[in-house]
Amino acid sequence: MKIPVTLWHVILFCSPCFAQTPAVKKVVNGSLATTCALLTDNAVKCWGRNSYGALGMGHTSHRGSNAGEMGTNLPTVSLGTNQIARQIAIGSFHVCVLLNDNRVKCWGKGDHGALGVGHRRTIGDNLSEMGDNLAFVNLGYNQPIAQLVAGWDFNCVLFADSKIKCWGENSKGQLGLEDTNDRGVSPEQLGTRLPFVNLGEVTPVKQITASALHACALFEDGRLKCWGGGGSVLGLGIAENRGDAPDEMGEALPFVNLGSGVIVEKLATATSHTCALVQGGRVKCWGGNFFGVLGLGDLRERGRHLDEMGDNLPFVDLGTNAIVVDIATGAQHACARLANDEIKCWGYNGYGQLGLEDTRSRGSQ
């Protein structure tokens, strides 16, 4: 099916929301209604759902639904003396930032060690826990960090030398450590004792993604590997989790088969589906297909069986001569930006997130 033109799925900021503050450099949406902005002065402001102190304001009151809560009345997150943020990653009820000195700080819900500070306690619901009192995550590796990402209750970093470390919840093997033990709930699990993810002898890693209970790595040669919560979202043709038992990672972890000659340029992962922008400006999506989020004209999931992947996995039909230059995924929808700056979105539309001035989902017919 052809996907209709709509608006790019981003937050459209009203002018009063950030009046008299530095401009917004980047916005990151969490999976459960928390949003943070990285400003041009590298300060961080967060609003929305504040369960477990995820906004880093020293309380648990939500922010942004009442008059007078935004703009200059919205405080910046206190990250510590001379600490400014480079990247933001948001999980279910926690937030992490990559700082200018190449270290990471996290706050919010700490049940599974996602804060990476050696305990399970919540941080951020009391002001005394932020700023200089907010501990750095001990990753035990002195290399520049290229990327920071977050799943529901875990995080991963990609170092400049292509090595990856993950910490937090590991119930489905999402940390890629061939067991189901959480990491980060005690100091002994961090630092040099936190293992690297073993992806085997592969080319350098270009991008990592994480969402819900799984993670993926995209390599410079356009191939990719995914691990964690199993089923169709991994695209491996299996129903089981991957990375939660011995001999499932490294060379034993297969590449996702997207078809002959397909070279992936960018990944976007969501709760139950993944989309890949491939060389030539086309898109393939696999995983759960609720509301037609795979954009294939039906509701049938792809990726649980081997014969659903490779050349048997169709491209999303975005129209004649459409060339995609960027992709983004929400919980149950996806969007593509085309070379002519048109935007096309498909999947669940119950809240109008497809920007089509209705609430009818697209992609299942």
Short mmCIF file of N, CA and C in Angstrom, two decimals, residues 34-98:
data_model
loop_
_atom_site.label_atom_id
_atom_site.label_comp_id
_atom_site.label_asym_id
_atom_site.label_seq_id
_atom_site.Cartn_x
_atom_site.Cartn_y
_atom_site.Cartn_z
N THR A 34 7.67 11.02 29.16
CA THR A 34 8.68 11.97 29.62
C THR A 34 9.45 12.48 28.41
N THR A 35 9.69 13.78 28.37
CA THR A 35 10.42 14.39 27.26
C THR A 35 11.52 15.28 27.81
N CYS A 36 12.68 15.28 27.16
CA CYS A 36 13.78 16.15 27.54
C CYS A 36 14.30 16.87 26.31
N ALA A 37 14.79 18.08 26.53
CA ALA A 37 15.40 18.86 25.45
C ALA A 37 16.83 19.20 25.81
N LEU A 38 17.72 19.04 24.83
CA LEU A 38 19.09 19.51 24.93
C LEU A 38 19.15 20.87 24.26
N LEU A 39 19.48 21.90 25.02
CA LEU A 39 19.48 23.26 24.50
C LEU A 39 20.82 23.59 23.84
N THR A 40 20.87 24.71 23.14
CA THR A 40 22.08 25.07 22.42
C THR A 40 23.23 25.41 23.35
N ASP A 41 22.93 25.72 24.62
CA ASP A 41 24.00 25.91 25.60
C ASP A 41 24.34 24.61 26.32
N ASN A 42 23.75 23.50 25.82
CA ASN A 42 23.98 22.14 26.33
C ASN A 42 23.37 21.89 27.70
N ALA A 43 22.50 22.78 28.15
CA ALA A 43 21.71 22.51 29.35
C ALA A 43 20.58 21.56 28.99
N VAL A 44 20.02 20.91 30.02
CA VAL A 44 18.94 19.94 29.81
C VAL A 44 17.70 20.41 30.57
N LYS A 45 16.55 20.36 29.89
CA LYS A 45 15.26 20.61 30.53
C LYS A 45 14.34 19.44 30.21
N CYS A 46 13.61 18.97 31.22
CA CYS A 46 12.70 17.83 31.05
C CYS A 46 11.31 18.20 31.54
N TRP A 47 10.30 17.60 30.92
CA TRP A 47 8.93 17.85 31.31
C TRP A 47 8.08 16.63 31.00
N GLY A 48 6.85 16.63 31.49
CA GLY A 48 5.94 15.51 31.29
C GLY A 48 5.82 14.67 32.54
N ARG A 49 5.79 13.36 32.36
CA ARG A 49 5.62 12.44 33.48
C ARG A 49 6.88 12.43 34.36
N ASN A 50 6.67 12.51 35.67
CA ASN A 50 7.79 12.65 36.60
C ASN A 50 7.82 11.53 37.63
N SER A 51 7.27 10.38 37.29
CA SER A 51 7.33 9.24 38.20
C SER A 51 8.79 8.91 38.52
N TYR A 52 9.06 8.63 39.78
CA TYR A 52 10.40 8.28 40.26
C TYR A 52 11.43 9.41 40.07
N GLY A 53 10.95 10.64 39.95
CA GLY A 53 11.88 11.75 39.80
C GLY A 53 12.60 11.79 38.47
N ALA A 54 11.98 11.26 37.41
CA ALA A 54 12.64 11.17 36.11
C ALA A 54 12.97 12.53 35.51
N LEU A 55 12.29 13.59 35.95
CA LEU A 55 12.58 14.92 35.42
C LEU A 55 13.80 15.55 36.10
N GLY A 56 14.29 14.92 37.17
CA GLY A 56 15.48 15.41 37.84
C GLY A 56 15.29 16.72 38.57
N MET A 57 14.07 16.98 39.03
CA MET A 57 13.75 18.25 39.68
C MET A 57 13.71 18.17 41.20
N GLY A 58 13.93 16.98 41.75
CA GLY A 58 13.90 16.84 43.19
C GLY A 58 12.54 16.59 43.76
N HIS A 59 11.57 16.24 42.91
CA HIS A 59 10.22 15.89 43.36
C HIS A 59 9.61 14.94 42.33
N THR A 60 8.36 14.55 42.53
CA THR A 60 7.71 13.61 41.61
C THR A 60 6.44 14.20 40.99
N SER A 61 6.29 15.51 41.04
CA SER A 61 5.13 16.15 40.42
C SER A 61 5.37 16.29 38.91
N HIS A 62 4.36 15.93 38.13
CA HIS A 62 4.47 16.06 36.68
C HIS A 62 4.60 17.53 36.29
N ARG A 63 5.15 17.78 35.12
CA ARG A 63 5.43 19.16 34.72
C ARG A 63 5.03 19.39 33.28
N GLY A 64 4.29 20.47 33.02
CA GLY A 64 3.95 20.86 31.66
C GLY A 64 2.47 20.88 31.35
N SER A 65 1.64 20.45 32.30
CA SER A 65 0.20 20.40 32.05
C SER A 65 -0.55 21.62 32.57
N ASN A 66 0.13 22.47 33.31
CA ASN A 66 -0.51 23.65 33.90
C ASN A 66 0.21 24.93 33.46
N ALA A 67 -0.53 26.03 33.45
CA ALA A 67 0.04 27.32 33.08
C ALA A 67 1.16 27.69 34.05
N GLY A 68 2.20 28.29 33.50
CA GLY A 68 3.29 28.77 34.33
C GLY A 68 4.34 27.74 34.67
N GLU A 69 4.27 26.55 34.06
CA GLU A 69 5.23 25.50 34.38
C GLU A 69 6.36 25.39 33.36
N MET A 70 6.21 26.06 32.22
CA MET A 70 7.22 25.93 31.17
C MET A 70 8.01 27.23 31.03
N GLY A 71 8.66 27.42 29.91
CA GLY A 71 9.45 28.63 29.68
C GLY A 71 10.54 28.79 30.71
N THR A 72 10.71 30.02 31.18
CA THR A 72 11.74 30.29 32.17
C THR A 72 11.41 29.69 33.52
N ASN A 73 10.16 29.26 33.72
CA ASN A 73 9.77 28.60 34.97
C ASN A 73 10.15 27.13 34.99
N LEU A 74 10.57 26.60 33.86
CA LEU A 74 11.01 25.21 33.80
C LEU A 74 12.51 25.16 34.11
N PRO A 75 12.90 24.60 35.24
CA PRO A 75 14.32 24.62 35.60
C PRO A 75 15.16 23.67 34.75
N THR A 76 16.43 23.99 34.64
CA THR A 76 17.35 23.05 34.00
C THR A 76 17.73 21.96 35.01
N VAL A 77 18.07 20.81 34.51
CA VAL A 77 18.50 19.71 35.36
C VAL A 77 19.90 20.01 35.88
N SER A 78 20.08 19.88 37.18
CA SER A 78 21.39 20.14 37.78
C SER A 78 22.27 18.91 37.62
N LEU A 79 23.30 19.04 36.80
CA LEU A 79 24.18 17.91 36.48
C LEU A 79 25.51 17.97 37.23
N GLY A 80 25.79 19.07 37.92
CA GLY A 80 27.04 19.19 38.65
C GLY A 80 27.91 20.30 38.12
N THR A 81 28.92 20.65 38.86
CA THR A 81 29.81 21.76 38.52
C THR A 81 30.51 21.51 37.18
N ASN A 82 30.35 22.48 36.28
CA ASN A 82 30.99 22.46 34.95
C ASN A 82 30.57 21.27 34.10
N GLN A 83 29.47 20.62 34.44
CA GLN A 83 28.99 19.49 33.65
C GLN A 83 27.91 19.95 32.67
N ILE A 84 28.14 19.69 31.41
CA ILE A 84 27.14 19.98 30.38
C ILE A 84 26.91 18.73 29.56
N ALA A 85 25.72 18.62 29.01
CA ALA A 85 25.31 17.39 28.34
C ALA A 85 25.63 17.42 26.85
N ARG A 86 25.98 16.26 26.32
CA ARG A 86 26.16 16.07 24.88
C ARG A 86 25.03 15.27 24.26
N GLN A 87 24.53 14.26 24.98
CA GLN A 87 23.45 13.41 24.49
C GLN A 87 22.51 13.09 25.64
N ILE A 88 21.26 12.77 25.29
CA ILE A 88 20.24 12.38 26.26
C ILE A 88 19.63 11.06 25.82
N ALA A 89 19.38 10.16 26.77
CA ALA A 89 18.66 8.91 26.49
C ALA A 89 17.62 8.73 27.59
N ILE A 90 16.40 8.35 27.20
CA ILE A 90 15.30 8.23 28.15
C ILE A 90 14.74 6.82 28.12
N GLY A 91 14.64 6.19 29.30
CA GLY A 91 14.03 4.88 29.42
C GLY A 91 12.58 4.99 29.84
N SER A 92 12.09 3.97 30.52
CA SER A 92 10.70 4.00 30.96
C SER A 92 10.50 5.04 32.05
N PHE A 93 11.33 4.98 33.10
CA PHE A 93 11.23 5.95 34.20
C PHE A 93 12.60 6.45 34.62
N HIS A 94 13.54 6.52 33.71
CA HIS A 94 14.85 7.07 34.03
C HIS A 94 15.41 7.82 32.83
N VAL A 95 16.37 8.69 33.13
CA VAL A 95 17.03 9.50 32.10
C VAL A 95 18.53 9.40 32.32
N CYS A 96 19.29 9.30 31.22
CA CYS A 96 20.75 9.33 31.29
C CYS A 96 21.27 10.41 30.35
N VAL A 97 22.40 11.00 30.71
CA VAL A 97 23.05 11.98 29.84
C VAL A 97 24.52 11.63 29.66
N LEU A 98 25.01 11.83 28.45
CA LEU A 98 26.43 11.75 28.17
C LEU A 98 26.98 13.16 28.30
#
